Amino acid sequence: MGPPDPILGVTDAFKRDTNPKKVNLGVGAYRTDEGKPWVLESVRQAEATILKENLDKEYAAISGLAEFCQASARLAFGDDSDVIKNQTNATVQCISGTGSLRIGAAFLAKWYQGNKTVWIPNPTWGNHTSVMKHAGLDVKSYRYYDPKTIGFDFKGAIEDIKNIPETSIILFHACAHNPTGVDPQKEQWDELSSVVKNRNLFVIMDMAYQGFASGNIDEDAYAVRKFAKDKHNMFLAQSYAKNMGLYGERVGALTIVCNDKEDVDRVMSQLKIIIRPMYSNPPINGARIAAKILTNQDIRQLWLKEVKLMADRIITMRKQLVDNLQKVGSKKNWQHITDQIGMFCFTGLDQQQVERLTKEFSIYLTKDGRISMAGLTSKNIEYVANAIHECTK
Amino acid sequence: MPLCRNLRQVKQLLLTVSQARLASTNSFWSNVEMGPPDPILGVTEAFKRDSNPKKINLGVGAYRSDEGKPFVLESVKKADEMILKEKLDKEYAPISGIAEFCQASAKLAFGDDSNVIKNQTNATVQGISGTGSLRIGAAFLAKWFQGNKTIWLPNPSWGNHTPIMKHAGLDVKAYRYYDSKTIGFDFKGAIEDINNIPENSIILFHACAHNPTGVDPQNDQWNELSSVVKKRNLLVFMDMAYQGFASGNIDQDAYAVRQFVKDNHNILLAQSYAKNMGLYGERVGALSVVCNDKEEVDRVMSQLKIIIRPMYSNPPIGGARIAAKILTNPDLRQLWLKEVKQMADRIITMRKQLVSNLNKAGSQKNWQHITNQIGMFCFTGLNAQQVERLTKEFSIYLTKDGRISMAGITSKNNEYLANAMHECTK
């Protein structure tokens, strides 16, 4: 019997709880201020437009919908990027972020001539290790999160990276680090790029929250674009689960950045050889929606507004949580809550405090003290602040 | 001094070589080889380039209407509309997929009255169409099967079977299946080979509408295969990509699956809805592992999820919602059953017309295999040279093994095709 999923366990326990004040801060999906899932208007418009076109349901190419792949690469790298201008991106549609990471990792496991060990930040998304291992890569980690400052351990990261064996592989969360919410500043990204270049490391950029973090798609793509400009050998995994709310449609893209256009054709041929015996070709529905949103000017503008709306609500909840904690008399420093960015927040609570929060207040979160900001609403934020204060005073 | 000069020359040479390599390191992935072109795609590409107005594409493995167009089923369109009206969210499905879809899919395959369904001994997960279901099943066997981790495929089989099994971690061997002399099923050869498969190995069967030959065992032959396989203690993997699409009847096409289950084989089953619901690009499928009891089901499910999660986390919801709606809404289900029979009937009609036209054209050869065979594909029995003539002289595109996709034939091009085949074989 396999071990139960730790995050699902939180949701299961939440469902069983009969306390009317219960709050689920485990869920990693956006919720409105009413606590409901949100299908974006831009998505509904794209769907309606697509329905009218009476398209068939024929197989996509193994590499996916070409229009989607192109638009996706442009969104990540920017229209003025050399990668886009010179068409040195080998981009394939994949099954959301997970699928993009898996195909990219499998490609490295087969073709990468350097050290086939991926260095992931500590901590990282729970599924990263499994994805890499199942694909055939070894996994190690570098310092990232500092529990003392509840922030980025820049010094520790640089130290560790300088000691990573040359030609190894290193993974970064492009923005909105999961689970901590702790991101490097721009100048820190610049230095990381330099150190990584010196060690001759291959870079994996995992971008699951472009637009969703700051509310601005260019801002959130800073690291990706900087590393591309600095000519790193890299691959990028993109997900549209959160920023377009396309979760279950499984929309994502993998781009292997080549430095020679001639490489692109060969790399594409080998990516297809990995995809074909896994699932033949990717699902069309979500990619059609994403392509429509990215290429239809009106719908794209609407989408940019909506992704900013989501980011803003989360930023507001962060501010209100800190305000309420202070209002309720907490003497602790909660600045990290507003310093952090994206869906998740490392509260700094320890395991016992987390247990109290759950047992006494019916507030559900993961043992590491991580909360999903999406679970907070203007209605429950005071209750949550009170409870956190009770458990930490 | 000669030695010094040689050393200097060697150093010079090494410097030149390393500089040359440095200059070419702009191409970071220079070691990546160009993969072999896909043979079937190659056929379609050549077809597209051909300017002959009479050209026919018999390579495509997707259903086409009598007008030669892709066909989105009415039942699918209706299901799509109903779902759109429900304004459902787009939240993640569970790792194992949409439960309603999984249940309905298992019922469709095993039959409502099956013990598997009644006792709930199926561990069923939604998979990414047939390919994805085969891959998850194979990966599960590679990790947990305690017998011989070699899977025996029929010869020939679908081109992608071998890479799927190998990438998943299984070895691949083949048993005799197609008899090129009779252009039919090599029953004797299959039984002989299966009797010699090392005990406790894995064996794969196409449940119906064998791809690429169109050659299926008769019911009584399935019964005997089941018996022989039981004696060798082989684990059976059933690949059912055409339920309903082969004969037009979903129960008939599920005969082998249901017989093996009745004979107490704990089979693995991969289902696809690409063809029978026309859901190709939506990637709808399911993998079922038949277990001994419910407790086994729970453990198997937990391990299937552990394989799925690091591959793509959870499956796409779009197509599974459509399939579930069709299977569980009685009106839509009835409409679908009519439409799948329609597709099967058109293909069966094309088979009959092709044979009739070949006879009309004056062919003396026996073309009975065309109407004996079933499903999307047909092994014509044409050899590589005849295939080349068909393509070069008549702009008819098919794969080198003489396989044609019946879906590419219409009432308009049937006679032209028959004439061409006659010219190349008389």
PDB file of C-alpha atoms in Angstrom, chain A residues 178-325:
ATOM      1  CA  ASN A 178       6.528  26.552  -3.781  1.00  0.00           C
ATOM      2  CA  PRO A 179       6.182  25.902  -0.807  1.00  0.00           C
ATOM      3  CA  THR A 180       7.886  28.923   0.787  1.00  0.00           C
ATOM      4  CA  GLY A 181       6.713  31.916  -1.284  1.00  0.00           C
ATOM      5  CA  VAL A 182      10.281  33.182  -0.905  1.00  0.00           C
ATOM      6  CA  ASP A 183      11.807  34.527  -4.149  1.00  0.00           C
ATOM      7  CA  PRO A 184      15.241  36.007  -4.868  1.00  0.00           C
ATOM      8  CA  GLN A 185      15.415  39.730  -5.630  1.00  0.00           C
ATOM      9  CA  LYS A 186      16.425  40.765  -9.143  1.00  0.00           C
ATOM     10  CA  GLU A 187      20.028  41.548  -8.174  1.00  0.00           C
ATOM     11  CA  GLN A 188      20.202  38.191  -6.477  1.00  0.00           C
ATOM     12  CA  TRP A 189      18.978  36.487  -9.663  1.00  0.00           C
ATOM     13  CA  ASP A 190      21.728  38.333 -11.529  1.00  0.00           C
ATOM     14  CA  GLU A 191      24.364  36.982  -9.188  1.00  0.00           C
ATOM     15  CA  LEU A 192      22.884  33.483  -9.228  1.00  0.00           C
ATOM     16  CA  SER A 193      23.072  33.557 -13.016  1.00  0.00           C
ATOM     17  CA  SER A 194      26.738  34.474 -12.855  1.00  0.00           C
ATOM     18  CA  VAL A 195      27.672  31.824 -10.298  1.00  0.00           C
ATOM     19  CA  VAL A 196      25.736  29.156 -12.178  1.00  0.00           C
ATOM     20  CA  LYS A 197      27.517  30.118 -15.407  1.00  0.00           C
ATOM     21  CA  ASN A 198      30.885  29.837 -13.708  1.00  0.00           C
ATOM     22  CA  ARG A 199      30.068  26.300 -12.566  1.00  0.00           C
ATOM     23  CA  ASN A 200      28.912  25.419 -16.077  1.00  0.00           C
ATOM     24  CA  LEU A 201      25.609  24.084 -14.735  1.00  0.00           C
ATOM     25  CA  PHE A 202      22.606  23.213 -16.893  1.00  0.00           C
ATOM     26  CA  VAL A 203      19.552  25.154 -15.733  1.00  0.00           C
ATOM     27  CA  ILE A 204      15.975  23.934 -15.326  1.00  0.00           C
ATOM     28  CA  MET A 205      13.506  26.783 -14.892  1.00  0.00           C
ATOM     29  CA  ASP A 206      10.144  25.719 -13.476  1.00  0.00           C
ATOM     30  CA  MET A 207       7.650  28.519 -14.135  1.00  0.00           C
ATOM     31  CA  ALA A 208       4.216  27.577 -12.822  1.00  0.00           C
ATOM     32  CA  TYR A 209       3.032  31.061 -11.823  1.00  0.00           C
ATOM     33  CA  GLN A 210       3.872  33.571 -14.569  1.00  0.00           C
ATOM     34  CA  GLY A 211       1.569  36.533 -13.945  1.00  0.00           C
ATOM     35  CA  PHE A 212       0.088  34.925 -10.873  1.00  0.00           C
ATOM     36  CA  ALA A 213       2.934  36.023  -8.584  1.00  0.00           C
ATOM     37  CA  SER A 214       3.259  39.801  -8.986  1.00  0.00           C
ATOM     38  CA  GLY A 215       0.285  40.330 -11.294  1.00  0.00           C
ATOM     39  CA  ASN A 216       2.662  41.208 -14.141  1.00  0.00           C
ATOM     40  CA  ILE A 217       3.770  38.605 -16.680  1.00  0.00           C
ATOM     41  CA  ASP A 218       7.022  40.363 -17.586  1.00  0.00           C
ATOM     42  CA  GLU A 219       7.998  40.944 -13.980  1.00  0.00           C
ATOM     43  CA  ASP A 220       7.435  37.283 -13.139  1.00  0.00           C
ATOM     44  CA  ALA A 221       9.507  36.172 -16.133  1.00  0.00           C
ATOM     45  CA  TYR A 222      12.545  38.191 -15.049  1.00  0.00           C
ATOM     46  CA  ALA A 223      14.687  35.222 -14.036  1.00  0.00           C
ATOM     47  CA  VAL A 224      13.828  33.189 -17.135  1.00  0.00           C
ATOM     48  CA  ARG A 225      14.613  36.093 -19.445  1.00  0.00           C
ATOM     49  CA  LYS A 226      17.791  37.022 -17.589  1.00  0.00           C
ATOM     50  CA  PHE A 227      19.133  33.488 -17.777  1.00  0.00           C
ATOM     51  CA  ALA A 228      18.197  33.303 -21.473  1.00  0.00           C
ATOM     52  CA  LYS A 229      19.975  36.624 -22.082  1.00  0.00           C
ATOM     53  CA  ASP A 230      23.022  35.310 -20.227  1.00  0.00           C
ATOM     54  CA  LYS A 231      22.975  32.396 -22.670  1.00  0.00           C
ATOM     55  CA  HIS A 232      22.622  29.565 -20.201  1.00  0.00           C
ATOM     56  CA  ASN A 233      22.022  26.083 -21.470  1.00  0.00           C
ATOM     57  CA  MET A 234      18.570  25.576 -20.058  1.00  0.00           C
ATOM     58  CA  PHE A 235      15.110  24.207 -20.327  1.00  0.00           C
ATOM     59  CA  LEU A 236      11.868  25.803 -19.205  1.00  0.00           C
ATOM     60  CA  ALA A 237       8.712  24.090 -17.945  1.00  0.00           C
ATOM     61  CA  GLN A 238       5.575  26.239 -18.121  1.00  0.00           C
ATOM     62  CA  SER A 239       2.174  25.586 -16.562  1.00  0.00           C
ATOM     63  CA  TYR A 240      -1.155  27.302 -17.240  1.00  0.00           C
ATOM     64  CA  ALA A 241      -2.899  25.570 -14.349  1.00  0.00           C
ATOM     65  CA  LYS A 242      -2.848  28.594 -12.055  1.00  0.00           C
ATOM     66  CA  ASN A 243      -2.379  31.689 -14.207  1.00  0.00           C
ATOM     67  CA  MET A 244      -5.205  30.686 -16.565  1.00  0.00           C
ATOM     68  CA  GLY A 245      -7.067  28.528 -14.043  1.00  0.00           C
ATOM     69  CA  LEU A 246      -6.832  25.635 -16.490  1.00  0.00           C
ATOM     70  CA  TYR A 247      -5.855  23.117 -13.784  1.00  0.00           C
ATOM     71  CA  GLY A 248      -7.597  19.962 -14.944  1.00  0.00           C
ATOM     72  CA  GLU A 249      -7.177  20.731 -18.641  1.00  0.00           C
ATOM     73  CA  ARG A 250      -3.449  19.995 -18.202  1.00  0.00           C
ATOM     74  CA  VAL A 251      -1.909  22.749 -20.276  1.00  0.00           C
ATOM     75  CA  GLY A 252       1.821  23.265 -20.267  1.00  0.00           C
ATOM     76  CA  ALA A 253       4.897  23.553 -22.438  1.00  0.00           C
ATOM     77  CA  LEU A 254       8.510  22.451 -22.362  1.00  0.00           C
ATOM     78  CA  THR A 255      11.112  24.580 -24.120  1.00  0.00           C
ATOM     79  CA  ILE A 256      14.667  23.435 -24.563  1.00  0.00           C
ATOM     80  CA  VAL A 257      16.670  26.532 -25.402  1.00  0.00           C
ATOM     81  CA  CYS A 258      19.180  25.713 -28.091  1.00  0.00           C
ATOM     82  CA  ASN A 259      22.034  28.004 -29.067  1.00  0.00           C
ATOM     83  CA  ASP A 260      21.982  26.813 -32.643  1.00  0.00           C
ATOM     84  CA  LYS A 261      18.902  26.593 -34.859  1.00  0.00           C
ATOM     85  CA  GLU A 262      20.276  23.392 -36.337  1.00  0.00           C
ATOM     86  CA  ASP A 263      20.023  21.751 -32.910  1.00  0.00           C
ATOM     87  CA  VAL A 264      16.296  22.534 -32.709  1.00  0.00           C
ATOM     88  CA  ASP A 265      15.200  19.995 -35.348  1.00  0.00           C
ATOM     89  CA  ARG A 266      17.239  17.201 -33.840  1.00  0.00           C
ATOM     90  CA  VAL A 267      16.157  18.002 -30.300  1.00  0.00           C
ATOM     91  CA  MET A 268      12.501  18.120 -31.398  1.00  0.00           C
ATOM     92  CA  SER A 269      12.834  14.710 -33.049  1.00  0.00           C
ATOM     93  CA  GLN A 270      14.171  13.218 -29.813  1.00  0.00           C
ATOM     94  CA  LEU A 271      11.531  14.882 -27.639  1.00  0.00           C
ATOM     95  CA  LYS A 272       8.884  13.243 -29.840  1.00  0.00           C
ATOM     96  CA  ILE A 273      10.579   9.879 -29.356  1.00  0.00           C
ATOM     97  CA  ILE A 274      10.128  10.314 -25.596  1.00  0.00           C
ATOM     98  CA  ILE A 275       6.532  11.533 -25.830  1.00  0.00           C
ATOM     99  CA  ARG A 276       5.221   8.938 -28.281  1.00  0.00           C
ATOM    100  CA  PRO A 277       5.609   5.857 -25.997  1.00  0.00           C
ATOM    101  CA  MET A 278       4.287   7.799 -23.006  1.00  0.00           C
ATOM    102  CA  TYR A 279       0.974   9.101 -24.340  1.00  0.00           C
ATOM    103  CA  SER A 280       1.394   9.605 -28.124  1.00  0.00           C
ATOM    104  CA  ASN A 281       0.211  13.227 -28.320  1.00  0.00           C
ATOM    105  CA  PRO A 282      -1.139  15.810 -25.863  1.00  0.00           C
ATOM    106  CA  PRO A 283      -4.769  16.786 -25.115  1.00  0.00           C
ATOM    107  CA  ILE A 284      -6.133  19.439 -27.463  1.00  0.00           C
ATOM    108  CA  ASN A 285      -8.827  21.132 -25.442  1.00  0.00           C
ATOM    109  CA  GLY A 286      -6.870  23.213 -22.944  1.00  0.00           C
ATOM    110  CA  ALA A 287      -4.154  24.126 -25.435  1.00  0.00           C
ATOM    111  CA  ARG A 288      -6.785  25.496 -27.825  1.00  0.00           C
ATOM    112  CA  ILE A 289      -8.129  27.678 -25.011  1.00  0.00           C
ATOM    113  CA  ALA A 290      -4.664  28.911 -24.027  1.00  0.00           C
ATOM    114  CA  ALA A 291      -3.683  29.601 -27.647  1.00  0.00           C
ATOM    115  CA  LYS A 292      -6.906  31.542 -28.203  1.00  0.00           C
ATOM    116  CA  ILE A 293      -6.294  33.637 -25.084  1.00  0.00           C
ATOM    117  CA  LEU A 294      -2.677  34.364 -25.971  1.00  0.00           C
ATOM    118  CA  THR A 295      -3.281  35.268 -29.614  1.00  0.00           C
ATOM    119  CA  ASN A 296      -6.685  37.014 -29.566  1.00  0.00           C
ATOM    120  CA  GLN A 297      -5.890  40.582 -28.593  1.00  0.00           C
ATOM    121  CA  ASP A 298      -9.140  41.329 -26.758  1.00  0.00           C
ATOM    122  CA  ILE A 299      -9.184  38.076 -24.835  1.00  0.00           C
ATOM    123  CA  ARG A 300      -5.485  38.461 -24.015  1.00  0.00           C
ATOM    124  CA  GLN A 301      -6.084  41.897 -22.494  1.00  0.00           C
ATOM    125  CA  LEU A 302      -8.949  40.515 -20.455  1.00  0.00           C
ATOM    126  CA  TRP A 303      -6.756  37.651 -19.283  1.00  0.00           C
ATOM    127  CA  LEU A 304      -3.975  39.984 -18.186  1.00  0.00           C
ATOM    128  CA  LYS A 305      -6.521  41.889 -16.092  1.00  0.00           C
ATOM    129  CA  GLU A 306      -7.854  38.684 -14.545  1.00  0.00           C
ATOM    130  CA  VAL A 307      -4.452  37.278 -13.654  1.00  0.00           C
ATOM    131  CA  LYS A 308      -3.643  40.598 -11.991  1.00  0.00           C
ATOM    132  CA  LEU A 309      -6.951  40.373 -10.134  1.00  0.00           C
ATOM    133  CA  MET A 310      -5.959  36.988  -8.711  1.00  0.00           C
ATOM    134  CA  ALA A 311      -2.489  38.167  -7.754  1.00  0.00           C
ATOM    135  CA  ASP A 312      -3.926  41.319  -6.167  1.00  0.00           C
ATOM    136  CA  ARG A 313      -6.438  39.416  -4.073  1.00  0.00           C
ATOM    137  CA  ILE A 314      -3.650  37.285  -2.694  1.00  0.00           C
ATOM    138  CA  ILE A 315      -1.450  40.293  -2.018  1.00  0.00           C
ATOM    139  CA  THR A 316      -4.404  41.914  -0.231  1.00  0.00           C
ATOM    140  CA  MET A 317      -4.946  38.832   1.902  1.00  0.00           C
ATOM    141  CA  ARG A 318      -1.274  38.920   2.893  1.00  0.00           C
ATOM    142  CA  LYS A 319      -1.578  42.560   3.987  1.00  0.00           C
ATOM    143  CA  GLN A 320      -4.830  41.939   5.841  1.00  0.00           C
ATOM    144  CA  LEU A 321      -3.427  38.904   7.616  1.00  0.00           C
ATOM    145  CA  VAL A 322      -0.482  40.899   8.940  1.00  0.00           C
ATOM    146  CA  ASP A 323      -2.795  43.821   9.883  1.00  0.00           C
ATOM    147  CA  ASN A 324      -5.123  41.504  11.756  1.00  0.00           C
ATOM    148  CA  LEU A 325      -2.255  39.791  13.560  1.00  0.00           C
TER     149      LEU A 325
END
